[in-house]
Coordinates of C-alpha atoms in Angstrom, one line a residue:
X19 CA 17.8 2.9 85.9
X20 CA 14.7 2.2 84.1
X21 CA 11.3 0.8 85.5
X22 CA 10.7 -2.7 83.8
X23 CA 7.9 -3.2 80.9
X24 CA 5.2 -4.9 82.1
X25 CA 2.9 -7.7 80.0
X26 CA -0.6 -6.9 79.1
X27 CA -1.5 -9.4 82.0
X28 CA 0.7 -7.7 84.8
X29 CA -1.4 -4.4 83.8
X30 CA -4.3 -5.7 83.9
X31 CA -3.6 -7.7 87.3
X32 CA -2.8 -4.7 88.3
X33 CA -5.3 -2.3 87.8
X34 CA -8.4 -5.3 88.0
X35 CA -9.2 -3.9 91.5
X36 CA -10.9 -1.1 89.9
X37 CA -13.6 -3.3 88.6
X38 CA -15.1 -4.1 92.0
X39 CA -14.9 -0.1 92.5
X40 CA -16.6 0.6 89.7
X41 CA -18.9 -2.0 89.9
X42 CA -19.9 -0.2 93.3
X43 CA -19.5 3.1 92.0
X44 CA -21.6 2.8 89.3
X45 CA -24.4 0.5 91.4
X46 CA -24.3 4.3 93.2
X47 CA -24.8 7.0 90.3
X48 CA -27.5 4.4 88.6
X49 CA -29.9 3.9 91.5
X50 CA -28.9 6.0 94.5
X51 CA -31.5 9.1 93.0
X52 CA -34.1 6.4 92.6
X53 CA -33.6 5.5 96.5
X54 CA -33.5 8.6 97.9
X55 CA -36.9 9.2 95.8
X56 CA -38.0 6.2 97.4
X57 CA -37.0 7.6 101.0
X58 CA -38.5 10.9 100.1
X59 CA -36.3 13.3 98.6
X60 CA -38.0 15.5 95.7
X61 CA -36.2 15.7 92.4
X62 CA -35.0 19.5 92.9
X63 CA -33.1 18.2 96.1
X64 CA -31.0 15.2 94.8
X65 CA -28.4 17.4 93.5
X66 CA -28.2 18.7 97.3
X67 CA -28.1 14.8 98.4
X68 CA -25.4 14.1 95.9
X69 CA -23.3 17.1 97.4
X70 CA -21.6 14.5 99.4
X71 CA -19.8 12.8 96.8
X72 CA -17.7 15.4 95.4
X73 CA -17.1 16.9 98.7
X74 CA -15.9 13.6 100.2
X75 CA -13.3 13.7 96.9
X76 CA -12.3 17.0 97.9
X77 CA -11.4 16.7 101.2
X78 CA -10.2 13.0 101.1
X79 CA -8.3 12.7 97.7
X80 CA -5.3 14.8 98.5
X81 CA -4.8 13.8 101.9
X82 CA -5.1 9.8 100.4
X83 CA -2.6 10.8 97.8
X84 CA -0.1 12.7 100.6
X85 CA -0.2 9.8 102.7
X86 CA 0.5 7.3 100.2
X87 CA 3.2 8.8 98.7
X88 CA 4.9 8.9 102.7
X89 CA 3.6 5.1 103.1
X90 CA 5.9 2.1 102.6
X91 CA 6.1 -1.0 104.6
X92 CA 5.5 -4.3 104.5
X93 CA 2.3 -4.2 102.1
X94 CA 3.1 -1.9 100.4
X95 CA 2.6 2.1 99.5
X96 CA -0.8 2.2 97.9
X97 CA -2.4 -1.6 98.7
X98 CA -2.9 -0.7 102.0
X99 CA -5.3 2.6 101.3
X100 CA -7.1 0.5 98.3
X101 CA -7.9 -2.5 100.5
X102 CA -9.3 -0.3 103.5
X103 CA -11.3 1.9 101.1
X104 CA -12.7 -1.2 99.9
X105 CA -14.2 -2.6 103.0
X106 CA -15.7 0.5 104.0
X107 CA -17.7 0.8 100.6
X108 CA -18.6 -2.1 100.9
X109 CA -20.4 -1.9 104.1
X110 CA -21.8 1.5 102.5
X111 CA -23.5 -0.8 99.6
X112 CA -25.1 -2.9 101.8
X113 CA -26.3 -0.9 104.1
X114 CA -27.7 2.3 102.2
X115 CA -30.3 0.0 100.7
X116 CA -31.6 -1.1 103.7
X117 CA -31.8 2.1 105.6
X118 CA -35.1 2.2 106.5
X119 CA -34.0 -0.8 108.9
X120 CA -32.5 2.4 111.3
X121 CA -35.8 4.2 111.2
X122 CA -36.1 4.0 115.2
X123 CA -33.0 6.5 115.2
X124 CA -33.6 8.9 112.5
X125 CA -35.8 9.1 108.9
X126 CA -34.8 6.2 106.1
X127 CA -33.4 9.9 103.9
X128 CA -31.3 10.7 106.2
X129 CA -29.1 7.3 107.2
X130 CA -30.0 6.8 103.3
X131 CA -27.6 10.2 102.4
X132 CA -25.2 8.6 105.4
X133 CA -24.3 5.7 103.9
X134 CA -23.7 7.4 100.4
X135 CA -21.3 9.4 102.3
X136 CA -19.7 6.7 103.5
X137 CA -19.8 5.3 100.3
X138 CA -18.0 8.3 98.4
X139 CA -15.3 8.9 101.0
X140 CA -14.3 4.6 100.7
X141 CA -14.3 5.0 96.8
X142 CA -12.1 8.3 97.0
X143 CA -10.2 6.5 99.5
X144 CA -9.7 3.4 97.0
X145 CA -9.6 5.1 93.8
X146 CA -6.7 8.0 94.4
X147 CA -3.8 4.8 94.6
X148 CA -5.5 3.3 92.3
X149 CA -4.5 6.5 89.5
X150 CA -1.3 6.8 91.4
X151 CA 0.0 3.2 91.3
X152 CA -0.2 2.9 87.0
X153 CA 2.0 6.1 87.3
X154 CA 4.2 4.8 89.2
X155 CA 4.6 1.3 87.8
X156 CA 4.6 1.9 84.3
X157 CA 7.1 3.4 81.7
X158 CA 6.3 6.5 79.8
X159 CA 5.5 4.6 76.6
X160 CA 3.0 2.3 78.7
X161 CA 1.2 5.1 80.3
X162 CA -1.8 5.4 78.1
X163 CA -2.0 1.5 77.6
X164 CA -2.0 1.4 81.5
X165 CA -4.6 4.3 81.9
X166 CA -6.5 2.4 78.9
X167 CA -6.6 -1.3 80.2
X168 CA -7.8 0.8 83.4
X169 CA -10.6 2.1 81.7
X170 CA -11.7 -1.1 80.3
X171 CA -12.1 -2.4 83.6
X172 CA -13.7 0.7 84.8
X173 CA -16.2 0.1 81.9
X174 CA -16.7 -4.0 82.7
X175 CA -17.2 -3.5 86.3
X176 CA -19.8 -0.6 85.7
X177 CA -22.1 -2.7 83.0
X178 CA -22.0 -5.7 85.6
X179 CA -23.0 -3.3 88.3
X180 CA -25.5 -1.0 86.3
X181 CA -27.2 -4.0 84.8
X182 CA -27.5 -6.2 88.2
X183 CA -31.0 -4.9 89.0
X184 CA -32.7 -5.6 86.0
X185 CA -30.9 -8.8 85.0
X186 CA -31.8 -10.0 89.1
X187 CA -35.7 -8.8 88.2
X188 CA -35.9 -10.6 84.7
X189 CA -33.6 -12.8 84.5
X190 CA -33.8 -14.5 88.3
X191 CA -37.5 -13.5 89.5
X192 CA -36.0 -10.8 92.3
X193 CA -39.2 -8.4 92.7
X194 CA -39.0 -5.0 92.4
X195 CA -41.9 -4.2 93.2
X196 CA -41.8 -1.5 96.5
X197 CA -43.8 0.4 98.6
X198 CA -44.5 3.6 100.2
X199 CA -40.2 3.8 101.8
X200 CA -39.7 0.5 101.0
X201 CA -36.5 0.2 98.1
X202 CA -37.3 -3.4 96.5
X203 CA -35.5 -6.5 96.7
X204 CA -33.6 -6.4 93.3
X205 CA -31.7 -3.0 94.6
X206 CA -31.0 -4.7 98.0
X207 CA -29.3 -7.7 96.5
X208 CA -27.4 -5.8 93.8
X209 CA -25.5 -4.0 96.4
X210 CA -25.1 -7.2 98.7
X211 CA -23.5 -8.5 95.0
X212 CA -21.3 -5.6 94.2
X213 CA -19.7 -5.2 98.0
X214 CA -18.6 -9.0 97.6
X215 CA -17.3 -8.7 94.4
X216 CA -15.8 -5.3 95.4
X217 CA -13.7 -7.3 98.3
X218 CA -12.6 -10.5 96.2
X219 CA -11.3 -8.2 93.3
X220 CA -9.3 -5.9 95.4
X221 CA -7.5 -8.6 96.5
X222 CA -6.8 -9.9 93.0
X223 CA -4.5 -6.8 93.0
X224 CA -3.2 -6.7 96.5
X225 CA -2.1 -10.6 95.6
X226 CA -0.3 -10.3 92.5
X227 CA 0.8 -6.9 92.0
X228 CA 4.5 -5.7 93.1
X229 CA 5.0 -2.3 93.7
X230 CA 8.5 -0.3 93.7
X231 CA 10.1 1.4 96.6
X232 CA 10.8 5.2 97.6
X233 CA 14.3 4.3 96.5
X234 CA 13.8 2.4 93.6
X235 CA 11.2 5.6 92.7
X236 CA 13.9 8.1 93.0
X237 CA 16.0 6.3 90.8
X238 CA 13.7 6.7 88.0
X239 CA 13.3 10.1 88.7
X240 CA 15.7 12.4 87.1
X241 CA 13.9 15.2 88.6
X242 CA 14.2 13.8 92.5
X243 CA 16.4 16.0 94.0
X244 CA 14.7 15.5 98.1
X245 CA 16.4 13.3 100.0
X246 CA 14.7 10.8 102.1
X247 CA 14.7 12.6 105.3
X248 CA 13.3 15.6 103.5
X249 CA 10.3 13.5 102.4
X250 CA 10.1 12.6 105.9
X251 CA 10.1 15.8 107.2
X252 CA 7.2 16.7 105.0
X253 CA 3.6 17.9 106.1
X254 CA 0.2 17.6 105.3
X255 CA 0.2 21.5 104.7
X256 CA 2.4 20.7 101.5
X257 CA -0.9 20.3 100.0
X258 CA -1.2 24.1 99.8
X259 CA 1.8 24.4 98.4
X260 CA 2.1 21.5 95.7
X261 CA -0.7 23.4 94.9
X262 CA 0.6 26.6 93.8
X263 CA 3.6 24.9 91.9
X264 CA 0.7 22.4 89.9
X265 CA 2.5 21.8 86.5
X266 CA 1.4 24.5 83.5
X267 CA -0.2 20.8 82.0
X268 CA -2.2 20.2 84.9
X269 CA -3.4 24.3 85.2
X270 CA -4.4 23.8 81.6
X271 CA -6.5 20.3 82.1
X272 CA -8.4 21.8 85.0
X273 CA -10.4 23.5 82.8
X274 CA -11.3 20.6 80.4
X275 CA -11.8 18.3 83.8
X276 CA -13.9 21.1 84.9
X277 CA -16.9 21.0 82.2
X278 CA -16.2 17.1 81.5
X279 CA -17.2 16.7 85.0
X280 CA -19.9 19.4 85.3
X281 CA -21.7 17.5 82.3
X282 CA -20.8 14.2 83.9
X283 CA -22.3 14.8 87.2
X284 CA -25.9 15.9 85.9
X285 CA -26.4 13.3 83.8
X286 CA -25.8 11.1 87.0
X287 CA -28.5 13.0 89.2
X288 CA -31.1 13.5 86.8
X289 CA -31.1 10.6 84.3
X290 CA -33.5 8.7 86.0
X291 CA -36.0 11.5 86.8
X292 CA -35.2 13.4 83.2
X293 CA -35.6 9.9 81.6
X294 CA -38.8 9.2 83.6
X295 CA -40.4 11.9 83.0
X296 CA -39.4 12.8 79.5
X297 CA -39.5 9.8 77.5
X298 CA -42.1 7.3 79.8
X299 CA -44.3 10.4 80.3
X300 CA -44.5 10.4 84.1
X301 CA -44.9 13.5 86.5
X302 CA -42.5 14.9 88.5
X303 CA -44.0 13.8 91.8
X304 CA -43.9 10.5 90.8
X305 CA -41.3 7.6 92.4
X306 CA -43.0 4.5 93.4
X307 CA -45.3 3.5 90.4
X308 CA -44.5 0.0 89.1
X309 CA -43.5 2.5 85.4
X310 CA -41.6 4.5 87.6
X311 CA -39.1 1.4 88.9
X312 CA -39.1 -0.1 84.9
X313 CA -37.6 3.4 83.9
X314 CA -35.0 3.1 87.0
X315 CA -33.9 -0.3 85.9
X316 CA -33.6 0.5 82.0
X317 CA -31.8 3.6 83.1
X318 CA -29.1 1.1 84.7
X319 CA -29.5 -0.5 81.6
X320 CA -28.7 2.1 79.8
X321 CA -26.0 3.2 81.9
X322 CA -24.3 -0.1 81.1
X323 CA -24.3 0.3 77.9
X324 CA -22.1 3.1 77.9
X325 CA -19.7 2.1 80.1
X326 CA -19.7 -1.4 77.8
X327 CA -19.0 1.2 74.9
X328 CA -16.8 3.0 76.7
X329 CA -14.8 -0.5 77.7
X330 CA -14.0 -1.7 74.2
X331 CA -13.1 2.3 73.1
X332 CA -10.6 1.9 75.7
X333 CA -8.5 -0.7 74.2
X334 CA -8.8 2.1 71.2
X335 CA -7.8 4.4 73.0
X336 CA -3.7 3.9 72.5
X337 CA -3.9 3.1 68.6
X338 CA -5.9 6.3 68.1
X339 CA -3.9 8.6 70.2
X340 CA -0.8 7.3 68.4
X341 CA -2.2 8.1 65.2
X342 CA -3.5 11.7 66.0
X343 CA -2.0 12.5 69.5
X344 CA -3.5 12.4 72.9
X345 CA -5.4 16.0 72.4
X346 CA -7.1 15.1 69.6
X347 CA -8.3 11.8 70.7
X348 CA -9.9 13.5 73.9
X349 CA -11.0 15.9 72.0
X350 CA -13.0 14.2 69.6
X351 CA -14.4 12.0 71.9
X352 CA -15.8 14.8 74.1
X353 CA -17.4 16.2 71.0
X354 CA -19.3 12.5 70.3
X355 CA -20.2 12.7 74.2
X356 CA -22.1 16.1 73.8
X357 CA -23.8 15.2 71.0
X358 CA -25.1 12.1 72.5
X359 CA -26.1 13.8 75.4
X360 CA -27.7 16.2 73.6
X361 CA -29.5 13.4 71.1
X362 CA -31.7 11.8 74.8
X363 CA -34.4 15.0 73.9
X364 CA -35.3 13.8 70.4
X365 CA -35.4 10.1 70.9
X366 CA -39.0 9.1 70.2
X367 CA -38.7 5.7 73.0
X368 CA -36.3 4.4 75.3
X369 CA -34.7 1.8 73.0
X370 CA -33.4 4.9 70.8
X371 CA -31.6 6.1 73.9
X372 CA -29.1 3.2 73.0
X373 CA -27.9 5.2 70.8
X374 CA -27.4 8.2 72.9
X375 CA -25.3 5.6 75.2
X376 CA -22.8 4.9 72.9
X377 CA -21.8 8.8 72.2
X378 CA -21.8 9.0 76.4
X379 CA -19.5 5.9 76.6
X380 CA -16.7 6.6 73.8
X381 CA -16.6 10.1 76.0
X382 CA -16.3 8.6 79.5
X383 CA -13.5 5.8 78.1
X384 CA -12.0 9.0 77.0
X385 CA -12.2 11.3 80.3
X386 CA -11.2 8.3 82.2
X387 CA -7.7 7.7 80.3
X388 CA -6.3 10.5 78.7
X389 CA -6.0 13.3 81.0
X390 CA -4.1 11.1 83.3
X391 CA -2.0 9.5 80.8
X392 CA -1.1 13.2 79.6
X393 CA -0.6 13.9 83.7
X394 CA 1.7 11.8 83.9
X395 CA 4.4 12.5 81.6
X396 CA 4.3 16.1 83.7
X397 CA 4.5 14.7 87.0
X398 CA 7.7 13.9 89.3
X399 CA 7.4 10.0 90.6
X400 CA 7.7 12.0 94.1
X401 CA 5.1 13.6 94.0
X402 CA 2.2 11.2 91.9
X403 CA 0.3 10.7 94.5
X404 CA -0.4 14.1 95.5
X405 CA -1.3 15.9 92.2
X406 CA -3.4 13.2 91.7
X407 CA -5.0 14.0 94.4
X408 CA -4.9 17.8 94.0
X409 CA -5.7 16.8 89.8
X410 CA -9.0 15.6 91.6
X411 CA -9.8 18.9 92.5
X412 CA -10.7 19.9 89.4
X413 CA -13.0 16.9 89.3
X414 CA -15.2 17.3 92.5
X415 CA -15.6 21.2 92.6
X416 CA -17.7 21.3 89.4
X417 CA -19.7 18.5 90.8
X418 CA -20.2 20.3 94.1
X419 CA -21.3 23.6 91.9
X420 CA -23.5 21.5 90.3
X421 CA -25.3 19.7 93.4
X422 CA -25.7 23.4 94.6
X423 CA -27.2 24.9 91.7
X424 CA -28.8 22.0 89.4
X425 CA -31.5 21.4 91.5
X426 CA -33.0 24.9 91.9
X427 CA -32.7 25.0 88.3
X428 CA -34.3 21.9 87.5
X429 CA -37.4 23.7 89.7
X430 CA -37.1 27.3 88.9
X431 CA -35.6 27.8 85.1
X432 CA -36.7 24.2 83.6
X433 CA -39.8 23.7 85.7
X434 CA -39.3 20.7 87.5
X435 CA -37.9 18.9 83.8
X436 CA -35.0 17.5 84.7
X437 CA -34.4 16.8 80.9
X438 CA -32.9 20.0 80.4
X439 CA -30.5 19.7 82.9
X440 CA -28.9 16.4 80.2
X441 CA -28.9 19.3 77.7
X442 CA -27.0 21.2 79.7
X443 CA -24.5 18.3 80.2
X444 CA -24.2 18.3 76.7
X445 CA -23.3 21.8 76.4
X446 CA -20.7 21.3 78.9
X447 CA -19.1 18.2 77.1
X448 CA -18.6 20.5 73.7
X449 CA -16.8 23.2 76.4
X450 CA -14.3 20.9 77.7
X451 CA -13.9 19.9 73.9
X452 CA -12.8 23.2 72.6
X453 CA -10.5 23.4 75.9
X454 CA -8.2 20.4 74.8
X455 CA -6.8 22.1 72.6
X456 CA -5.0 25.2 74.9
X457 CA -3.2 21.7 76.9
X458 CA 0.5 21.2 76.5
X459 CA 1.2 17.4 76.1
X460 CA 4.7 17.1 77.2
X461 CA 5.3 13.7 76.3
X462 CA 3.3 12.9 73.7
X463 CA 3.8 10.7 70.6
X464 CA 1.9 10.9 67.4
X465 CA 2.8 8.3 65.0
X466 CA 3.8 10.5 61.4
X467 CA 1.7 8.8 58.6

């Protein structure tokens, strides 16, 4: 048997949940430094705040992806994870904003960093299905185009949700003006905005999306030898083990993933503070000045820019890598990342950064699509949901070596100039470049000129 070839439509139905994620996600890496500033955390220590993220992705990804590839019933094998991640971020977004509202319990930081927590462990648990449903829906040959149309909406839902603040400032007359603890009014009602939206798209998917059962999975699967009471029988401690029998393609990726998302994860921390200081002139200590909040909204400017950019390289993405093969494509893109990256500490204003943006996005459409697309082909339809859980391992431990040592080395080596911690994600970007090339691509296609 052979799964059936979807329309461009049915993809996109399918994957359009992840707009509302990403529309909360990236509401999250665009503003939650500038709140925790607000609530009183000093630059050096937002890397330590922003520990939780990747730690809620390595603890909850695998067991999300285990679970789901045990679940079927009545709605499904991977709606039912999506839909419950879903409401839980979104009572994260609203909340985290307003945190100084449970001052009487414990200090605005504090229930601040709780709700991001909250808010990472809901996206992880929305997100893993998410990866593992294109894989298991789509043919081989509609892989990348899947992973692609995903990306797209990634990139929409991020520019609606990274620009929210500023357009609700200038565009509607929402203040965001603020006070000693106080985040202002524009932030609050972005994330009211995003958790709604968040809701009423997952349920876009969850309405018209059909998914295929354990049996119907098996059949595609010339590799399937488990029977159905085996699967049952299965533990969570098969983690471990999946593990230790990763495909040589995945081994190979976790080093690429590893710098991608090294260089990813400090750009999110310190952009607003490296931008702040290094192109509006402000001091470190600074986070409540009316030039500090214009630098935080046209860094979620900014910020949707490149995932704008990185929308429209998506729908690239397929006619490139069947041209000059999946490696190349991500390869080249990482290299246009790093040097965008690298580009934010000789722009002479903030409108130059623009340019910087567009570098950063055709990168992030690229790290988003095609080291899943070339996951896939080395996958068993058995086993999707797992390794892409475990594949997200290689995703959140950089991150969490990052939140450990970025911030003493924004205060110690770089002197409190979180700039050079950008730079560094730059360097990181040309790594994972280089590494592309030592992957095996088992099922890739390159079109012969």
């Amino acid at each position: 048997m052979e799964k059936r070839k979807l329309s461009f439509w049915q993809i996109w139905n399918m994957s359009f949940g992840f707009l509302g994620i990403q529309m909360g996600f990236a509401l999250q890496n665009a503003n939650a430094s500038r709140i925790l500033q607000i609530f009183g955390a000093d630059v050096h220590e937002l890397s330590w705040f922003w520990i939780i993220a990747p730690l809620m992705g390595l603890i909850v990804q695998p067991i999300i992806g285990h679970y789901s590839d045990k679940t079927w019933g009545k709605f499904g094998r991977r709606k039912p994870y999506f839909l419950v991640g879903a409401i839980l971020a979104s009572i994260g977004l609203v909340l985290m904003p307003q945190a100084d509202i449970f001052i009487a319990f414990l200090p605005a930081l504090w229930v601040g960093a709780g709700f991001l927590m909250i808010m990472d462990a809901s996206f992880n648990i929305a997100m893993e299905p998410f990866r593992a449903l294109v894989g298991d829906n789509l043919r081989t040959d509609q892989r990348t185009q899947g992973f692609s149309v995903q990306t797209a909406l990634i990139g929409f839902g991020a520019v609606v949700g990274s620009w929210l603040p500023y357009a609700l400032h200038h565009w509607f007359s929402v203040s965001n003006e603020t006070s000693a603890g106080v985040v202002p009014q524009n932030l609050i009602w972005s994330f009211i905005i995003g958790a709604a939206i968040l809701i009423v798209s997952i349920l876009v998917t969850i309405s018209t999306t059909k998914e295929y059962s354990p049996d119907e999975l098996a059949s595609f699967d010339n590799d399937a030898v488990a029977t159905l009471e085996e699967e049952k029988e299965s533990s969570l401690m098969d983690i471990f083990e999946d593990f230790k029998k990763m495909p040589t393609t995945m081994r190979q990726l976790s080093w690429v993933q590893f710098f991608s998302w090294f260089g990813l994860f400090g750009m999110w921390v310190f952009a607003t503070p490296a931008i702040a200081q290094h192109i509006y002139g402000l001091p470190y200590t600074d986070s409540s000045s009316t030039t500090y909040q214009d630098a935080g909204d046209w860094v979620g400017i900014l910020f949707g820019i490149y995932n704008l950019v990185s929308a429209f390289y998506a729908f690239a993405l397929p006619y490139i890598a069947k041209k000059i093969g999946r490696k190349r494509t991500h390869s080249l893109s990482l290299i246009i990342g790093g040097l965008g990256l690298l580009s934010i500490y000789i722009m002479p204003n903030e409108n130059w950064l623009i340019v910087s943006m567009i570098g950063i996005g055709i990168a992030w459409a690229s790290i988003l699509a095609m080291p899943y697309a070339i996951l896939a082909g080395s996958i068993s339809a058995k086993k999707m949901g797992v390794y892409m859980g475990i594949f997200n391992f290689f995703i959140v431990i950089p991150q969490i070596i990052n939140a450990l040592i970025g911030g003493p080395l924004v205060k110690y080596a770089y002197n409190n100039e979180a700039i050079f911690a950008l730079m560094i994600s730059g360097v990181s970007f040309l790594i994972a470049a280089a590494l592309v090339y030592k992957v095996k691509d088992v099922d890739d296609v390159v079109q012969t000129i």
